[in-house]
């Protein structure tokens, strides 16, 4: 997808407002203005104005949408879907001419946000309502936040961005816009969000009450805006963006440095304070980690993890996206033996499987009970007898997030099916379908409802969580460990997430480096497959080329070319399943589209493209 031309962005006809992504159902994130005739006509009419505002939400990515989530997860050390698609970054063939980013959609929305902000005050119909001035104030806050948010999404993709004027452009304006530096870009979006927050309600209440307005689910409020601030400031403090001398050659044409070259330790404290503010604000409106009560602590942790996505979003969800492509995700990840035949192709990499801990919280490499050459004779709620013992005695989140050979079926199965078999001739193995099998012998299980069925179609409606409280806890723990090692809040908030997942609490006495390792591992496991967390984490930490987090080279799984029984040792052999291009520096960011580079002569490309 090529970058939307900045000049075109500033003068393009209003018809672009109709080019919006659609979800699986119409909702606030999928609405488009209708009957667009003139700016005056739209912004004097309440319904048209509110349709325009609704359309501004249309480019917010859906966590479970395949084009978005697929690109991020299958280009990191989480998943593979190369039987179906393989993004060019994996082969090293990514170029500015074949750009996979959503940059054009973000720039479209930035322009439409500006138009909205310039014209909303003209709506006398809204002003005439009993609470009309408050409504307009809130609408301004939403639009200003969304404009800043789309710039933030661009920054995550391309680094320092070209920031257009915050007014509607005229044909005579200068559209040759250089990149702002990273620090300037961050200052801009943080400032814009700060202004927006002054106009936003604390939560999505019905006007004049403290009762939640369900029709406003996903609409921007102070809690959401503050949570996004914490994400931005965490990135800003991280090694990729904080004193990164590796990128000293990334400069504008006038020699302006685009990444600061001096490390600023104070950024971590600012990030910690921001994360704590976001946590406190979320908890003040009743947010908490979702937890299921069960007499069996292991089962409680499993259910707390598994059911979070359809039962727990009310408790834990900070920013919700009402329209979600959950059914597309489920059909792509679920086994073929799902009733109606699902597609069975989102393969989990062995790297991630290995990183899940044992049930007692230990690393598999240090646990004497871990075996890859023996098979269990007992069955339980998670696997059947005959399953390889490398999959037994693992932490609860492993069973909620990964489907493996011998797993109890995660969905409504076809008649007579109770287990998932990934060996070659198994019921979900390579020999049973041309492309619908996982190269690694594992598939993603997270956010697959146990009643899911393809035919008859059975899906449980639920929003997706763009930000949830557990992420804020981990943001805070990470920033605090870097700014104030030994602060008791570090282990308190880290342990909240660990213990919900069924792991024992970490105790004092660990070094800063040890805690850093645990926080990074916790993010790896807790946030797997969600919102590109892993894709961005390994980049901002600058560990994408390091063993254990390498984003290129060789990737392993089980040997899906062989195996004729559940306990066949030939299948249970670590096997090179595929290779990706060795990590290159240019993979830190996506390129601006070459068409934009050709038009905007002040725009420099990220080195390597």
Coordinates of C-alpha atoms in Angstrom, one line a residue:
X1 CA 0.0 0.0 0.0
X2 CA 1.6 3.3 -1.0
X3 CA 1.7 6.4 1.1
X4 CA -1.0 9.0 0.6
X5 CA 0.5 12.1 -1.0
X6 CA 0.7 14.9 1.6
X7 CA -0.2 17.5 -1.1
X8 CA -3.1 15.4 -2.2
X9 CA -4.0 15.0 1.5
X10 CA -4.4 18.7 1.9
X11 CA -6.5 19.4 -1.2
X12 CA -8.3 16.2 -2.1
X13 CA -12.0 16.2 -2.5
X14 CA -14.3 15.4 0.4
X15 CA -15.2 12.1 -1.3
X16 CA -12.2 10.6 0.4
X17 CA -14.3 10.5 3.6
X18 CA -16.0 7.4 2.1
X19 CA -12.8 5.4 1.8
X20 CA -12.9 3.8 5.2
X21 CA -12.1 0.2 6.3
X22 CA -15.1 -1.8 7.4
X23 CA -15.4 -4.4 10.2
X24 CA -17.6 -7.4 10.5
X25 CA -20.5 -5.1 11.5
X26 CA -21.4 -1.5 11.3
X27 CA -20.4 0.4 14.4
X28 CA -19.0 3.8 15.4
X29 CA -15.6 2.8 14.0
X30 CA -17.2 2.0 10.6
X31 CA -19.6 4.9 10.0
X32 CA -19.1 7.2 7.0
X33 CA -20.8 10.5 6.2
X34 CA -23.5 10.4 3.6
X35 CA -24.9 12.8 1.1
X36 CA -21.7 15.0 1.1
X37 CA -22.6 18.1 -0.7
X38 CA -20.7 21.0 1.0
X39 CA -18.9 21.7 4.2
X40 CA -21.6 24.2 5.2
X41 CA -24.3 21.7 4.6
X42 CA -22.6 19.0 6.7
X43 CA -21.7 21.1 9.6
X44 CA -25.0 22.9 10.0
X45 CA -26.7 19.5 10.3
X46 CA -26.4 17.5 13.5
X47 CA -26.7 14.0 12.0
X48 CA -24.2 14.8 9.2
X49 CA -21.8 16.3 11.6
X50 CA -22.0 13.2 13.9
X51 CA -21.6 10.9 10.9
X52 CA -18.4 12.8 10.0
X53 CA -17.1 12.4 13.6
X54 CA -17.9 8.7 13.5
X55 CA -16.0 8.4 10.3
X56 CA -12.9 9.8 11.9
X57 CA -12.6 6.6 13.9
X58 CA -12.5 4.4 10.8
X59 CA -8.7 4.0 10.5
X60 CA -8.1 2.8 14.1
X61 CA -6.7 -0.7 13.6
X62 CA -8.6 -3.7 14.7
X63 CA -6.6 -6.0 16.9
X64 CA -7.9 -9.2 15.3
X65 CA -8.2 -8.0 11.7
X66 CA -6.1 -10.2 9.5
X67 CA -4.4 -7.6 7.2
X68 CA -3.3 -5.6 10.2
X69 CA -2.6 -8.2 12.9
X70 CA -1.2 -10.6 10.3
X71 CA 1.5 -8.2 9.1
X72 CA 2.7 -7.4 12.7
X73 CA 2.5 -10.9 14.2
X74 CA 3.8 -12.9 11.2
X75 CA 6.8 -10.5 10.8
X76 CA 7.8 -11.0 14.4
X77 CA 8.9 -14.1 16.3
X78 CA 5.3 -15.0 17.2
X79 CA 3.6 -16.5 14.1
X80 CA 3.9 -17.6 10.5
X81 CA 1.2 -17.8 7.8
X82 CA 3.5 -18.3 4.8
X83 CA 1.3 -21.0 3.4
X84 CA -1.1 -18.1 2.7
X85 CA 0.9 -15.0 2.6
X86 CA 4.4 -13.8 3.4
X87 CA 5.1 -10.0 3.8
X88 CA 8.0 -8.7 1.8
X89 CA 9.9 -7.7 5.0
X90 CA 10.3 -11.4 5.7
X91 CA 12.2 -12.0 2.5
X92 CA 14.0 -8.6 2.7
X93 CA 12.3 -7.5 -0.5
X94 CA 10.3 -4.7 1.1
X95 CA 10.8 -1.4 -0.8
X96 CA 9.3 2.1 -0.9
X97 CA 7.4 1.0 -4.0
X98 CA 5.7 -1.9 -2.3
X99 CA 4.9 -0.3 1.1
X100 CA 2.7 -2.4 3.5
X101 CA 1.8 0.4 5.9
X102 CA -1.5 2.1 6.3
X103 CA 0.0 5.6 5.9
X104 CA -2.5 6.9 3.3
X105 CA -5.5 6.0 5.5
X106 CA -3.9 7.8 8.5
X107 CA -3.2 11.0 6.5
X108 CA -6.7 10.9 5.1
X109 CA -8.1 10.9 8.6
X110 CA -5.7 13.6 9.8
X111 CA -7.1 15.9 7.2
X112 CA -10.7 15.1 8.0
X113 CA -10.0 15.7 11.7
X114 CA -8.7 19.2 10.8
X115 CA -11.8 20.0 8.8
X116 CA -14.0 18.8 11.6
X117 CA -12.2 21.0 14.2
X118 CA -12.5 24.0 11.9
X119 CA -16.2 23.6 11.4
X120 CA -17.9 22.0 14.4
X121 CA -18.5 25.4 16.1
X122 CA -20.8 26.3 13.2
X123 CA -23.4 23.7 14.2
X124 CA -26.2 25.7 15.7
X125 CA -28.4 22.6 15.9
X126 CA -26.1 21.0 18.3
X127 CA -25.5 24.2 20.2
X128 CA -29.3 24.5 20.7
X129 CA -29.5 21.3 22.7
X130 CA -29.7 21.6 26.5
X131 CA -26.1 20.3 26.8
X132 CA -25.1 21.5 23.3
X133 CA -21.9 23.4 24.3
X134 CA -20.7 20.4 26.3
X135 CA -21.3 18.1 23.4
X136 CA -19.3 20.3 21.0
X137 CA -16.5 20.5 23.6
X138 CA -16.4 16.7 23.8
X139 CA -16.5 16.3 20.0
X140 CA -13.6 18.7 19.7
X141 CA -11.6 16.6 22.2
X142 CA -12.3 13.4 20.3
X143 CA -11.3 14.9 16.9
X144 CA -8.1 16.5 18.3
X145 CA -7.1 13.3 20.0
X146 CA -7.7 11.2 16.9
X147 CA -5.6 13.6 14.8
X148 CA -2.7 13.2 17.2
X149 CA -3.3 9.4 17.5
X150 CA -3.1 8.9 13.7
X151 CA 0.2 10.8 13.8
X152 CA 1.3 8.5 16.5
X153 CA 0.4 5.4 14.4
X154 CA 2.5 6.9 11.6
X155 CA 5.4 7.5 14.0
X156 CA 5.4 3.9 15.1
X157 CA 5.6 2.8 11.5
X158 CA 8.0 5.3 9.8
X159 CA 9.7 7.1 12.8
X160 CA 9.9 10.9 12.6
X161 CA 7.0 12.2 10.5
X162 CA 6.2 15.0 8.1
X163 CA 3.6 17.1 10.1
X164 CA 1.2 19.0 8.0
X165 CA -0.2 22.4 9.0
X166 CA -3.1 22.2 11.4
X167 CA -5.4 24.2 9.1
X168 CA -7.1 23.3 5.9
X169 CA -4.7 23.9 3.1
X170 CA -5.0 26.2 0.2
X171 CA -3.7 25.4 -3.3
X172 CA -1.0 28.1 -2.9
X173 CA 0.4 26.6 0.3
X174 CA 3.8 25.0 0.4
X175 CA 3.5 21.3 0.5
X176 CA 7.2 20.5 0.6
X177 CA 7.3 19.4 4.2
X178 CA 10.4 17.9 5.8
X179 CA 10.3 15.4 8.6
X180 CA 10.1 16.7 12.1
X181 CA 12.7 15.1 14.5
X182 CA 11.5 12.2 16.6
X183 CA 11.6 14.5 19.7
X184 CA 9.6 17.2 17.9
X185 CA 7.1 14.5 16.7
X186 CA 6.6 13.3 20.3
X187 CA 6.3 16.8 21.7
X188 CA 3.6 17.5 19.1
X189 CA 1.4 14.5 19.7
X190 CA 1.7 14.8 23.5
X191 CA 0.8 18.5 23.3
X192 CA -2.2 17.8 21.1
X193 CA -3.4 15.0 23.4
X194 CA -3.0 17.3 26.4
X195 CA -5.2 19.9 24.7
X196 CA -7.7 17.2 23.7
X197 CA -8.0 15.9 27.3
X198 CA -9.2 19.3 28.5
X199 CA -12.2 18.9 26.3
X200 CA -12.9 15.2 27.0
X201 CA -15.1 13.6 29.7
X202 CA -13.5 11.3 32.2
X203 CA -15.5 8.3 31.0
X204 CA -18.2 7.7 28.5
X205 CA -21.1 8.6 30.8
X206 CA -24.6 9.7 29.8
X207 CA -24.6 13.5 30.0
X208 CA -25.2 14.7 33.5
X209 CA -24.9 11.3 35.1
X210 CA -22.3 8.7 36.2
X211 CA -24.1 6.0 34.2
X212 CA -22.1 4.5 31.3
X213 CA -23.6 5.2 27.9
X214 CA -23.2 1.9 26.0
X215 CA -23.7 3.7 22.7
X216 CA -20.4 5.5 23.3
X217 CA -18.3 2.4 23.7
X218 CA -14.9 3.1 22.2
X219 CA -15.4 6.8 22.1
X220 CA -12.4 8.8 23.3
X221 CA -12.3 9.9 26.9
X222 CA -9.7 11.1 29.4
X223 CA -9.0 7.5 30.5
X224 CA -8.2 6.4 27.0
X225 CA -6.2 9.5 26.1
X226 CA -4.0 9.1 29.3
X227 CA -3.4 5.5 28.5
X228 CA -2.2 6.4 25.0
X229 CA 0.1 9.0 26.5
X230 CA 1.7 6.3 28.6
X231 CA 2.4 4.2 25.5
X232 CA 4.0 7.2 23.7
X233 CA 6.2 8.2 26.6
X234 CA 7.3 4.6 27.1
X235 CA 8.5 4.4 23.5
X236 CA 10.1 7.8 23.8
X237 CA 12.2 6.5 26.7
X238 CA 13.2 3.3 25.0
X239 CA 16.7 2.6 23.5
X240 CA 15.5 2.9 19.8
X241 CA 14.4 6.5 20.5
X242 CA 16.6 7.7 23.3
X243 CA 20.3 8.4 22.5
X244 CA 20.4 6.1 19.5
X245 CA 23.8 6.7 17.9
X246 CA 23.2 3.9 15.5
X247 CA 20.9 6.2 13.6
X248 CA 23.2 9.2 13.6
X249 CA 23.2 9.2 9.8
X250 CA 19.4 9.7 9.6
X251 CA 19.1 13.4 8.9
X252 CA 17.1 15.9 6.9
X253 CA 18.5 17.4 3.8
X254 CA 19.6 20.5 5.8
X255 CA 21.6 18.2 8.1
X256 CA 19.1 18.3 10.9
X257 CA 19.5 15.2 13.2
X258 CA 16.2 13.2 13.3
X259 CA 17.1 11.0 16.3
X260 CA 18.6 12.5 19.4
X261 CA 22.1 11.3 20.1
X262 CA 22.3 11.8 23.9
X263 CA 20.6 9.4 26.3
X264 CA 18.2 11.0 28.7
X265 CA 17.6 8.8 31.7
X266 CA 14.9 11.3 32.9
X267 CA 12.5 10.1 30.2
X268 CA 12.0 6.8 32.0
X269 CA 10.7 8.7 35.1
X270 CA 8.4 10.7 32.9
X271 CA 7.1 7.5 31.4
X272 CA 6.7 5.9 34.8
X273 CA 4.7 8.9 36.1
X274 CA 2.5 8.8 33.0
X275 CA 1.8 5.1 33.3
X276 CA 0.9 5.5 37.0
X277 CA -1.4 8.3 36.2
X278 CA -3.1 6.1 33.5
X279 CA -3.5 3.2 36.0
X280 CA -4.9 5.4 38.7
X281 CA -7.4 7.1 36.3
X282 CA -8.5 3.7 35.0
X283 CA -9.0 2.3 38.4
X284 CA -10.9 5.4 39.5
X285 CA -13.6 4.4 37.0
X286 CA -13.7 0.8 38.1
X287 CA -11.2 -0.9 35.9
X288 CA -9.4 -4.0 37.3
X289 CA -7.6 -7.1 36.1
X290 CA -10.2 -9.8 35.1
X291 CA -10.1 -12.8 37.4
X292 CA -12.1 -16.0 37.5
X293 CA -12.7 -17.7 40.8
X294 CA -12.3 -21.5 40.9
X295 CA -11.5 -24.0 43.6
X296 CA -8.5 -25.1 41.4
X297 CA -6.0 -22.2 41.2
X298 CA -4.6 -23.5 37.9
X299 CA -8.0 -23.7 36.4
X300 CA -8.8 -20.2 37.7
X301 CA -5.7 -18.8 36.0
X302 CA -6.5 -20.6 32.7
X303 CA -10.1 -19.3 32.6
X304 CA -8.9 -15.8 33.6
X305 CA -6.7 -15.8 30.6
X306 CA -8.9 -17.6 28.1
X307 CA -12.2 -15.9 28.9
X308 CA -10.7 -12.4 29.2
X309 CA -11.5 -11.6 25.6
X310 CA -15.3 -12.3 25.8
X311 CA -16.1 -11.9 29.5
X312 CA -13.3 -9.7 30.9
X313 CA -13.2 -6.8 28.6
X314 CA -15.7 -4.9 30.8
X315 CA -13.3 -5.2 33.7
X316 CA -10.0 -4.8 32.0
X317 CA -10.6 -3.1 28.7
X318 CA -9.4 0.6 28.6
X319 CA -9.9 1.3 25.0
X320 CA -12.4 -0.9 23.2
X321 CA -13.1 -1.2 19.5
X322 CA -16.8 -2.2 19.2
X323 CA -16.5 -3.6 15.6
X324 CA -14.0 -6.4 15.5
X325 CA -13.0 -9.0 13.0
X326 CA -12.9 -11.7 15.7
X327 CA -14.7 -14.3 13.5
X328 CA -12.0 -13.8 10.8
X329 CA -9.3 -14.4 13.4
X330 CA -11.1 -17.4 14.8
X331 CA -11.6 -19.0 11.4
X332 CA -8.0 -18.5 10.4
X333 CA -6.5 -19.8 13.7
X334 CA -9.0 -22.6 14.6
X335 CA -8.2 -26.2 13.6
X336 CA -9.7 -27.8 10.4
X337 CA -11.5 -30.2 12.6
X338 CA -13.8 -27.3 13.8
X339 CA -17.3 -27.9 12.8
X340 CA -17.7 -26.6 9.3
X341 CA -13.9 -26.7 8.7
X342 CA -11.8 -23.8 9.8
X343 CA -8.5 -22.8 8.1
X344 CA -5.9 -23.9 10.6
X345 CA -3.1 -21.7 9.4
X346 CA -1.8 -19.2 11.9
X347 CA 1.3 -21.1 13.0
X348 CA 2.9 -20.3 16.4
X349 CA 6.7 -20.3 16.3
X350 CA 8.7 -22.6 18.5
X351 CA 10.4 -19.6 20.0
X352 CA 7.2 -18.5 21.6
X353 CA 6.2 -22.0 22.7
X354 CA 9.6 -22.3 24.4
X355 CA 9.2 -19.0 26.2
X356 CA 6.1 -20.1 28.1
X357 CA 7.2 -21.1 31.6
X358 CA 6.6 -24.3 33.5
X359 CA 3.7 -24.4 35.9
X360 CA 5.9 -23.5 38.9
X361 CA 7.1 -20.4 37.1
X362 CA 10.5 -21.8 36.2
X363 CA 12.2 -21.7 32.8
X364 CA 11.8 -25.0 30.9
X365 CA 15.6 -25.2 30.5
X366 CA 16.1 -25.3 34.3
X367 CA 13.2 -27.6 35.2
X368 CA 14.3 -31.2 35.6
X369 CA 10.8 -32.4 34.7
X370 CA 10.8 -31.0 31.2
X371 CA 11.2 -33.7 28.6
X372 CA 10.8 -33.8 24.8
X373 CA 11.2 -37.5 24.3
X374 CA 8.5 -39.0 26.6
X375 CA 4.7 -39.1 26.5
X376 CA 2.1 -38.7 29.2
X377 CA -0.1 -41.6 30.1
X378 CA -2.7 -39.4 31.7
X379 CA -5.2 -36.9 30.3
X380 CA -6.7 -33.7 31.7
X381 CA -8.8 -30.7 30.6
X382 CA -5.9 -29.4 28.4
X383 CA -4.4 -32.4 26.6
X384 CA -5.0 -36.1 26.0
X385 CA -3.1 -39.2 27.0
X386 CA -0.2 -39.8 24.6
X387 CA 0.8 -36.1 24.4
X388 CA 4.5 -35.3 24.4
X389 CA 5.6 -34.2 27.8
X390 CA 7.2 -31.0 26.4
X391 CA 3.6 -29.8 26.6
X392 CA 2.7 -31.0 30.0
X393 CA 3.2 -29.1 33.3
X394 CA 3.3 -25.8 31.5
X395 CA 1.9 -22.5 32.9
X396 CA -1.9 -21.9 32.4
X397 CA -1.5 -19.2 29.8
X398 CA 0.3 -21.8 27.5
X399 CA -2.9 -23.8 27.3
X400 CA -5.1 -20.7 26.7
X401 CA -2.8 -19.3 23.9
X402 CA -1.4 -22.2 22.0
X403 CA -2.9 -25.3 20.3
X404 CA -0.4 -28.2 20.0
X405 CA -0.3 -31.8 19.0
X406 CA -2.6 -33.5 21.6
X407 CA -4.5 -30.5 22.7
X408 CA -8.1 -30.8 23.7
X409 CA -10.1 -29.3 20.9
X410 CA -10.4 -25.5 21.3
X411 CA -13.7 -25.1 19.4
X412 CA -16.9 -27.0 18.6
X413 CA -15.4 -30.0 16.9
X414 CA -16.7 -32.2 14.1
X415 CA -18.4 -35.4 15.2
X416 CA -16.1 -37.8 17.0
X417 CA -13.2 -35.4 17.3
X418 CA -11.8 -34.7 20.8
X419 CA -8.2 -33.7 20.2
X420 CA -6.0 -31.8 17.7
X421 CA -3.4 -33.8 15.8
X422 CA -0.7 -31.9 13.9
X423 CA 1.5 -34.8 12.9
X424 CA 1.6 -35.4 9.1
X425 CA -1.4 -37.8 8.8
X426 CA -3.2 -36.3 11.8
X427 CA -6.6 -34.7 11.6
X428 CA -5.1 -31.3 11.2
X429 CA -1.8 -32.4 9.6
X430 CA -0.1 -31.4 6.4
X431 CA -1.3 -34.4 4.4
X432 CA -4.9 -33.4 4.9
X433 CA -5.0 -30.1 3.0
X434 CA -2.9 -28.2 0.4
X435 CA -2.3 -25.1 2.4
X436 CA -4.4 -25.1 5.6
X437 CA -1.9 -26.4 8.0
X438 CA 0.6 -24.8 10.3
X439 CA 4.3 -25.1 9.2
X440 CA 5.4 -25.3 12.8
X441 CA 2.9 -27.8 14.2
X442 CA 1.2 -25.2 16.4
X443 CA -1.6 -22.7 15.9
X444 CA -2.7 -19.7 17.9
X445 CA -5.5 -20.3 20.4
X446 CA -6.0 -16.9 22.1
X447 CA -9.4 -15.3 21.6
X448 CA -11.0 -18.4 20.1
X449 CA -14.3 -19.0 21.8
X450 CA -14.9 -22.6 22.8
X451 CA -18.3 -22.5 21.0
X452 CA -16.9 -21.2 17.7
X453 CA -18.2 -23.1 14.7
X454 CA -17.9 -22.4 10.9
X455 CA -21.0 -24.2 9.8
X456 CA -23.4 -23.6 11.4
X457 CA -21.9 -20.2 12.0
X458 CA -21.5 -19.6 15.7
X459 CA -19.6 -16.6 16.9
X460 CA -19.8 -14.8 20.3
X461 CA -20.0 -11.0 19.8
X462 CA -17.5 -8.9 21.7
X463 CA -15.4 -5.8 21.2
X464 CA -11.6 -6.0 20.9
X465 CA -9.3 -4.3 23.4
X466 CA -6.9 -1.8 21.9
X467 CA -5.4 -1.1 25.4
X468 CA -6.1 -3.1 28.6
X469 CA -5.1 -2.6 32.2
X470 CA -2.5 -5.4 32.2
X471 CA -0.6 -3.5 29.6
X472 CA -0.6 -0.4 31.7
X473 CA 0.7 -2.4 34.7
X474 CA 3.6 -3.7 32.5
X475 CA 4.3 -0.2 31.1
X476 CA 4.6 1.1 34.6
X477 CA 6.8 -1.7 35.9
X478 CA 9.2 -1.4 32.9
X479 CA 9.5 2.4 33.2
X480 CA 9.9 2.3 37.0
X481 CA 12.6 -0.4 36.8
X482 CA 14.6 1.8 34.4
X483 CA 14.1 5.0 36.4
X484 CA 14.0 3.8 40.0
X485 CA 15.3 0.3 40.4
X486 CA 14.2 -1.4 43.6
X487 CA 11.0 0.6 43.9
X488 CA 8.4 -1.8 45.5
X489 CA 5.8 -0.8 42.9
X490 CA 7.8 -2.7 40.2
X491 CA 7.2 -6.1 41.7
X492 CA 3.8 -5.2 42.9
X493 CA 2.4 -4.5 39.4
X494 CA 4.5 -7.1 37.7
X495 CA 3.3 -9.7 40.1
X496 CA -0.3 -8.7 39.6
X497 CA -0.1 -9.8 36.0
X498 CA 2.0 -12.9 36.8
X499 CA -0.3 -14.2 39.5
X500 CA -3.4 -13.6 37.4
X501 CA -1.7 -15.9 34.9
X502 CA -1.1 -18.6 37.5
X503 CA 2.6 -17.9 38.3
X504 CA 4.1 -17.4 41.7
X505 CA 5.1 -13.9 42.7
X506 CA 8.6 -12.8 42.2
X507 CA 10.4 -11.8 45.5
X508 CA 12.8 -9.0 46.3
X509 CA 16.6 -9.5 45.8
X510 CA 16.6 -9.6 42.0
X511 CA 18.9 -7.2 40.1
X512 CA 17.6 -4.5 37.8
X513 CA 18.8 -6.6 34.8
X514 CA 17.0 -9.7 36.1
X515 CA 13.8 -7.7 36.6
X516 CA 14.1 -6.2 33.1
X517 CA 14.4 -9.7 31.7
X518 CA 11.2 -10.8 33.6
X519 CA 9.3 -7.8 32.5
X520 CA 10.2 -8.3 28.9
X521 CA 9.2 -12.0 29.1
X522 CA 6.0 -11.1 30.8
X523 CA 5.1 -8.8 27.9
X524 CA 6.1 -11.5 25.5
X525 CA 3.6 -13.9 27.0
X526 CA 0.8 -11.8 28.3
X527 CA 0.4 -9.6 25.2
X528 CA 1.2 -12.2 22.5
X529 CA -0.7 -11.7 19.2
X530 CA -2.2 -8.4 20.5
X531 CA -1.9 -5.1 18.8
X532 CA 1.6 -5.7 17.4
X533 CA 3.0 -5.5 20.9
X534 CA 5.9 -7.9 20.2
X535 CA 6.7 -6.4 16.8
X536 CA 7.1 -3.0 18.4
X537 CA 8.7 -4.1 21.7
X538 CA 11.7 -5.9 20.1
X539 CA 12.3 -2.8 18.0
X540 CA 12.1 -0.2 20.7
X541 CA 14.4 -2.3 22.9
X542 CA 16.8 -2.8 20.0
X543 CA 17.0 -6.6 20.5
X544 CA 15.6 -7.7 17.1
X545 CA 18.9 -9.2 16.1
X546 CA 19.7 -11.0 19.4
X547 CA 19.3 -14.7 20.2
X548 CA 15.9 -15.4 21.8
X549 CA 14.3 -12.4 20.1
X550 CA 15.7 -12.5 16.6
X551 CA 13.3 -11.3 14.0
X552 CA 15.2 -12.8 11.0
X553 CA 17.1 -16.0 10.2
X554 CA 16.0 -19.5 10.9
X555 CA 12.7 -20.5 12.6
X556 CA 11.8 -23.8 14.1
X557 CA 8.9 -26.0 15.0
X558 CA 7.9 -29.7 14.9
X559 CA 8.5 -31.9 11.8
X560 CA 5.2 -31.6 10.1
X561 CA 6.4 -33.7 7.1
X562 CA 6.3 -36.9 9.1
X563 CA 4.3 -38.7 11.8
X564 CA 1.6 -41.3 11.7
X565 CA 0.4 -41.3 15.4
X566 CA -0.1 -38.9 18.2
X567 CA 3.0 -40.1 20.1
X568 CA 5.2 -40.5 17.0
X569 CA 8.8 -39.3 18.0
X570 CA 9.5 -38.5 14.3
X571 CA 7.1 -35.6 14.5
X572 CA 8.3 -34.3 17.8
X573 CA 11.7 -33.2 16.6
X574 CA 12.8 -29.6 16.4
X575 CA 12.9 -28.9 12.7
X576 CA 13.9 -25.9 10.6
X577 CA 10.5 -24.9 9.2
X578 CA 11.4 -21.8 7.3
X579 CA 13.9 -18.9 7.1
X580 CA 13.5 -15.1 6.9
X581 CA 15.9 -12.5 5.8
X582 CA 18.6 -11.7 8.4
X583 CA 17.7 -8.7 10.4
X584 CA 18.6 -5.4 8.8
X585 CA 18.7 -2.0 10.3
X586 CA 16.2 -0.6 7.9
X587 CA 13.6 -3.0 9.4
X588 CA 13.2 -0.7 12.4
X589 CA 10.8 1.3 10.4
X590 CA 8.7 1.0 7.2
X591 CA 9.5 3.4 4.3
X592 CA 7.6 6.3 3.2
X593 CA 6.1 5.4 -0.2
X594 CA 8.3 6.2 -3.2
X595 CA 5.5 8.2 -4.9
X596 CA 5.5 10.6 -1.9
X597 CA 9.3 10.8 -2.0
X598 CA 9.1 11.8 -5.6
X599 CA 6.5 14.6 -4.9
X600 CA 7.8 16.0 -1.6
X601 CA 11.4 16.8 -2.3
X602 CA 12.0 17.8 1.4
X603 CA 11.2 14.3 2.6
X604 CA 14.1 12.0 3.3
X605 CA 13.8 8.2 3.3
X606 CA 14.8 6.0 6.2
X607 CA 18.3 4.7 5.5
X608 CA 18.4 1.4 3.6
X609 CA 15.3 1.9 1.4

